[in-house]
Short mmCIF file of C-alpha atoms in Angstrom, two decimals:
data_model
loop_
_atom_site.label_atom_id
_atom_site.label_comp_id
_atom_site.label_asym_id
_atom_site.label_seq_id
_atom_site.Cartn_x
_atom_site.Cartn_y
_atom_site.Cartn_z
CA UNK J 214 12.54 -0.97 6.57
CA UNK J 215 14.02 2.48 6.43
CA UNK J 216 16.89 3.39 9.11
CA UNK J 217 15.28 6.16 10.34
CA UNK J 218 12.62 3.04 11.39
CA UNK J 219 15.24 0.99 13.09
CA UNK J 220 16.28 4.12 14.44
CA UNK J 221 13.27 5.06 16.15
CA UNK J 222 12.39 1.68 16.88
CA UNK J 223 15.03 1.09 19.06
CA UNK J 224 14.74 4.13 21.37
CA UNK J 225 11.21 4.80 21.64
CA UNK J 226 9.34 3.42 25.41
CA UNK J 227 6.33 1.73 23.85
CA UNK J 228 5.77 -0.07 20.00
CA UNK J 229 1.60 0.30 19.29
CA UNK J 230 0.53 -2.15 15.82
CA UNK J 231 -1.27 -4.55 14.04
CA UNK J 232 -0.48 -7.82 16.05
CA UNK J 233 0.53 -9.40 12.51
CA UNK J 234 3.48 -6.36 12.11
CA UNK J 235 4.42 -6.35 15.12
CA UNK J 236 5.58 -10.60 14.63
CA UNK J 237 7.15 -9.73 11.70
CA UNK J 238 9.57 -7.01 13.32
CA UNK J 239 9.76 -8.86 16.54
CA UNK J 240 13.80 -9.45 15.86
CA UNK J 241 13.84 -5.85 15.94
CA UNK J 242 11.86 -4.31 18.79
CA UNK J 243 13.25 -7.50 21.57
CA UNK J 244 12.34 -6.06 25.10
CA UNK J 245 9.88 -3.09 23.82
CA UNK J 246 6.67 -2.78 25.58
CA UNK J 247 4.21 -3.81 22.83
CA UNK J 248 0.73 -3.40 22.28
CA UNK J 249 -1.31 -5.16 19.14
CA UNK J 250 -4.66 -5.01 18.55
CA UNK J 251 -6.40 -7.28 15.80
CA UNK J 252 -7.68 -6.12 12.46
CA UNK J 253 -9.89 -3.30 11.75
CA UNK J 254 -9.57 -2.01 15.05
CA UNK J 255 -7.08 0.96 13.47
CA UNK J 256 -8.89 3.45 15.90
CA UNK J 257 -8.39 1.30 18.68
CA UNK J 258 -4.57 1.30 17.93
CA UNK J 259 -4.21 5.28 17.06
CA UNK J 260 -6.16 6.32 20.17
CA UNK J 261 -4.04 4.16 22.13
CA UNK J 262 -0.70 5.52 21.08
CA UNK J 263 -1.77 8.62 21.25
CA UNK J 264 -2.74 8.61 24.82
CA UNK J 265 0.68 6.74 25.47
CA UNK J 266 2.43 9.55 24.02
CA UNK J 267 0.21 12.03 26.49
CA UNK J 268 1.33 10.37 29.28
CA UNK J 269 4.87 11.22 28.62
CA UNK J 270 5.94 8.20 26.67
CA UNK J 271 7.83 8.12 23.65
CA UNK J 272 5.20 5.75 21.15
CA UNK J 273 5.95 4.22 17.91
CA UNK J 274 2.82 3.02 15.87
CA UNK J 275 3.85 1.04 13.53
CA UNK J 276 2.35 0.52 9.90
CA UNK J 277 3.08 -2.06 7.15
CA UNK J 278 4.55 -0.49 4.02
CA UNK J 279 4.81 3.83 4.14
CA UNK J 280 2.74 5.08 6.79
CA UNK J 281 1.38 7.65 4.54
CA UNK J 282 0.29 5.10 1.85
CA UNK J 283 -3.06 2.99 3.03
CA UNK J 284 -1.74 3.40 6.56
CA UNK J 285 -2.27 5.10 10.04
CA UNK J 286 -0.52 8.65 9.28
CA UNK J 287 -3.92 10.05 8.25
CA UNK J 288 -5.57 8.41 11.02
CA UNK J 289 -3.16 9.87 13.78
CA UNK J 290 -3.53 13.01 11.77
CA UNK J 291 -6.89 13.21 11.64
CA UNK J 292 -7.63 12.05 15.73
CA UNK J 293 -5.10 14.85 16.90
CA UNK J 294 -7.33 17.67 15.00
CA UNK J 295 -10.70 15.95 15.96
CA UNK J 296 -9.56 15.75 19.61
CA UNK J 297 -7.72 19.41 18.87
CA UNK J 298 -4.26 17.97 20.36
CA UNK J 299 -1.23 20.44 19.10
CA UNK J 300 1.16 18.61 16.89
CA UNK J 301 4.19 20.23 15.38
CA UNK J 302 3.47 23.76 13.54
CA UNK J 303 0.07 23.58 14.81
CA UNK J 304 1.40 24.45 18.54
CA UNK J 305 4.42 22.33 19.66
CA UNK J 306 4.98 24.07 22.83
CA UNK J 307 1.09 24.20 23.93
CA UNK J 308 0.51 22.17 26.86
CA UNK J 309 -0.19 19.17 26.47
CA UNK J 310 1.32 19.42 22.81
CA UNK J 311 2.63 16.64 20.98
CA UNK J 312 5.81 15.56 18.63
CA UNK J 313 4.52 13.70 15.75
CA UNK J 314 7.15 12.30 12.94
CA UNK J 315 5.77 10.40 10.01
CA UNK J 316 8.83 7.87 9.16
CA UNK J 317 8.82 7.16 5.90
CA UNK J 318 9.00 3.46 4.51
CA UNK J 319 8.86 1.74 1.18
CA UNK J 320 5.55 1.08 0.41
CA UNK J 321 4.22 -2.50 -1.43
CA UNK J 322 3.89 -0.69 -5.21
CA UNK J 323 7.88 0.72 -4.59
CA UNK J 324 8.74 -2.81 -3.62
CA UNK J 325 6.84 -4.96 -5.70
CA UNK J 326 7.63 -2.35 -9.09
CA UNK J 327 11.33 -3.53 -8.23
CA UNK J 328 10.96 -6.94 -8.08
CA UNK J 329 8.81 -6.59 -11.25
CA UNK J 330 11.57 -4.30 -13.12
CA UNK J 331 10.45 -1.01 -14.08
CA UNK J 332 6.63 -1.15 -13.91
CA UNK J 333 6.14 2.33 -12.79
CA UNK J 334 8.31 4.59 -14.87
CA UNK J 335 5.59 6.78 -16.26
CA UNK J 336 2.40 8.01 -14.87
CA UNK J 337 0.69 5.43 -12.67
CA UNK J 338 -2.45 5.17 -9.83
CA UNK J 339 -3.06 3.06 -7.20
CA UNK J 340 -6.32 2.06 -6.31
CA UNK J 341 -7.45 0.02 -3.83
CA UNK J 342 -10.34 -2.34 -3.76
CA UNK J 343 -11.16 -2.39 -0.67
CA UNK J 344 -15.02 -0.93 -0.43
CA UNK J 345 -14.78 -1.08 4.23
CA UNK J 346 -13.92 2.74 3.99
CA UNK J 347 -14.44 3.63 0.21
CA UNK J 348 -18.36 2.55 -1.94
CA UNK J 349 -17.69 0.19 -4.58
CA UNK J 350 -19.34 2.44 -7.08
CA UNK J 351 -16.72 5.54 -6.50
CA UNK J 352 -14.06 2.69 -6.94
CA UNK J 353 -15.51 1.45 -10.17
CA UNK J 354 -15.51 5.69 -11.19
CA UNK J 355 -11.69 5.43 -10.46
CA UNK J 356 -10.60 2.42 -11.89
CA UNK J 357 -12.52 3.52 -15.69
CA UNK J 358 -11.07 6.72 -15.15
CA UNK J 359 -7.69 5.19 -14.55
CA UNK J 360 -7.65 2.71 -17.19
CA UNK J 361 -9.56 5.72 -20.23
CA UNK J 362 -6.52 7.82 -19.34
CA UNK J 363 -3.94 5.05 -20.07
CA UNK J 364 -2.40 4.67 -16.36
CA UNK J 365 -0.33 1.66 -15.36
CA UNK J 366 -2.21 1.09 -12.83
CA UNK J 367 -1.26 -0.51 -9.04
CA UNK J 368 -4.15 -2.28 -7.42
CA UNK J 369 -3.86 -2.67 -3.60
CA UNK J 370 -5.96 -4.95 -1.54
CA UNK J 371 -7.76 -7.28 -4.51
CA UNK J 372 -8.29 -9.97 -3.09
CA UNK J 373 -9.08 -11.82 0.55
CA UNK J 374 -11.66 -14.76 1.54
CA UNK J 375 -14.62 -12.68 1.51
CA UNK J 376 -13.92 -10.22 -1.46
CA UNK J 377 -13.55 -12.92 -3.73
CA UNK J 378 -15.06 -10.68 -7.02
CA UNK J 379 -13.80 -6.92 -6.98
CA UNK J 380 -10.85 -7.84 -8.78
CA UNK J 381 -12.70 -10.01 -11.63
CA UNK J 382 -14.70 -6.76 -11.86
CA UNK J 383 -11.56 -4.17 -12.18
CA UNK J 384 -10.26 -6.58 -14.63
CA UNK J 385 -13.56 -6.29 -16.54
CA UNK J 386 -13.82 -2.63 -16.49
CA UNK J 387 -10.04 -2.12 -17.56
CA UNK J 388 -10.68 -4.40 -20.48
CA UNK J 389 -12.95 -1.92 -21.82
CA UNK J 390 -10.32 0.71 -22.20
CA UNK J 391 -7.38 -1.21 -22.98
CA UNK J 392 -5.99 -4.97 -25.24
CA UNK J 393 -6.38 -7.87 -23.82
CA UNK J 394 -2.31 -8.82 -23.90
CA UNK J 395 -1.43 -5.94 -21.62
CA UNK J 396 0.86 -7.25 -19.37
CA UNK J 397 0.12 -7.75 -15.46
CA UNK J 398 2.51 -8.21 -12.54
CA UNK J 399 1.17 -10.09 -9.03
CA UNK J 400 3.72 -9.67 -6.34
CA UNK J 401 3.06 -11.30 -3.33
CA UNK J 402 4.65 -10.93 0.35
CA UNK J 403 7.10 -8.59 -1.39
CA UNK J 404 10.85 -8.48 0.14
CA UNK J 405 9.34 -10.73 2.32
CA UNK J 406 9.95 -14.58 3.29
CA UNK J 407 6.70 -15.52 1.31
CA UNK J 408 7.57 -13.44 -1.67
CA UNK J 409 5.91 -14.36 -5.26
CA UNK J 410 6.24 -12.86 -8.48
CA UNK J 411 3.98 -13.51 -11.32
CA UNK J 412 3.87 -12.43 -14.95
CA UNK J 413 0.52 -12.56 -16.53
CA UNK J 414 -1.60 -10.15 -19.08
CA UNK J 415 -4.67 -8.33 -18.10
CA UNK J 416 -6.81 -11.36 -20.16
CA UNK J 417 -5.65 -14.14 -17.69
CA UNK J 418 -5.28 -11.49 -14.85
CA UNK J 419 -8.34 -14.47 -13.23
CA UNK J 420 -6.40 -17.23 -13.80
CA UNK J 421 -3.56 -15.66 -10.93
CA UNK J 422 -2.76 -16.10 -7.41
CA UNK J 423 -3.93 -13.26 -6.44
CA UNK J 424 -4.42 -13.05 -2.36
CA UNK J 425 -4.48 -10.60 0.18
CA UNK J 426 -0.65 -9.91 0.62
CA UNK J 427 -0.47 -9.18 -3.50
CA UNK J 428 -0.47 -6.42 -5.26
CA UNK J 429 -0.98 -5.82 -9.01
CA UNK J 430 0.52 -3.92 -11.69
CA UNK J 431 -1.36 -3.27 -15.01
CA UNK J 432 0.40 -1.84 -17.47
CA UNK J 433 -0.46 1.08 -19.71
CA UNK J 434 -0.53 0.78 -23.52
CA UNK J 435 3.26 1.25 -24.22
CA UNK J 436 4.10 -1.45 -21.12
CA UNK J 437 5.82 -4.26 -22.44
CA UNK J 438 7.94 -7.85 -21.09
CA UNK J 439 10.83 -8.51 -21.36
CA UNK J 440 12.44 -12.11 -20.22
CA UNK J 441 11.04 -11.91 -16.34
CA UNK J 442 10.88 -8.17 -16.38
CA UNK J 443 7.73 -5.68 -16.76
CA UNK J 444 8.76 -2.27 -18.51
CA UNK J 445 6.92 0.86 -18.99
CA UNK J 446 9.55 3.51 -20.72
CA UNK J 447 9.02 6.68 -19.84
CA UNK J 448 9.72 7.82 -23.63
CA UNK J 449 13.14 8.36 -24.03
CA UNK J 450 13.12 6.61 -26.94
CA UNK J 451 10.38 9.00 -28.84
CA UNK J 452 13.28 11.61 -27.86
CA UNK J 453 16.68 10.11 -27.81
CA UNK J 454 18.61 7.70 -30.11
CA UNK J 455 18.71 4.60 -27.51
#
């Protein structure tokens, strides 16, 4: 968590979130009027902060990771201008205006990539496979286009109960483009209590743990291990005397 988070955390009125987030920062927001709502209800939880924050109180929605990354930023964003609410440079000081700060955090490919090494040092994507907001055929378009252009590649969401496949498929599509013994890092729970950090290659990527708190790194062609680490130089090497 970022200090501007704690910061804003401990002075706003009300905390809005995902009931899971809101356990795991309980320590942290002690005393706050809460409100959770369950999965999937993101709507439910953006409409409700935002009508907090009309009626004069200061509102915190909280999101797991960056809020611009997979997370409610765009939402709030995107409510305010469909319900025509001033934010910011739109019109502050209209009535009935509001304040809106986007906190920045460290999202799960910044946090796993360190506790990988240095998975991310060149050109990268990140692609998630969840098909509730986003067709399964456009994310198929992205993943071949990701792995023919030689991206390390950061999948978010590949796995839960009841998408059980998605990732077997990635895996099969990314094999077309690229060897067999690239390497592949599965962090789980990153810099949290349930953390797990696998090394694999992208032929054994379905013999992982691979659940809904992981996230996986592919590498590109020049992506490489070394000991417990994942590497993907940037280049210097092609360049410099290293």
């Amino acid at each position: 968590m970022s200090g501007r988070a704690r910061e804003v955390l401990g002075f706003v009125d009300i905390v809005v979130g995902y009931k899971t987030y809101l356990e795991i920062i309980e320590p942290v927001i002690q005393g706050k009027k809460t409100l959770a709502t369950g999965m999937t209800k993101e709507v439910d939880r953006v409409e409700a902060a935002i009508d907090a924050a009309l009626n004069g109180q200061s509102c915190a929605l909280v999101s797991g990771g960056d809020p611009g990354v997979y997370a409610m930023a765009g939402l709030v964003l995107e409510i305010l201008a469909t319900r025509n609410i001033a934010c910011n440079s739109c019109d502050a000081g209209a009535e009935g205006g509001l304040s809106v700060e986007v906190v920045p955090g460290i999202p799960a490919l910044c946090a796993g990539a360190a506790l990988l090494g240095a998975p991310l040092t060149h050109d990268f994507a990140a692609i998630s496979l969840s098909d509730l907001l986003t067709p399964w055929d456009l994310i198929e378009k992205r993943i071949a286009a990701a792995a023919s252009a030689d991206f390390v590649i950061a999948i978010y969401n590949p796995k839960s109960k009841k998408r059980d496949w998605q990732l077997n498929r990635a895996r099969e599509i990314i094999l077309e483009h690229r060897a067999g013994t690239t390497p592949v890092g599965v962090v789980t729970g990153a810099m949290r209590e349930n953390q797990r950090i696998q090394l694999s290659s992208l032929q054994d990527l379905d013999k992982a743990d691979v659940g809904m708190q992981s996230i996986v790194f592919v590498g590109n062609s020049s992506t490489f291990i070394y000991g417990d680490l994942m590497i993907t130089p940037r280049g210097y090497s092609k360049k410099y005397d290293i």
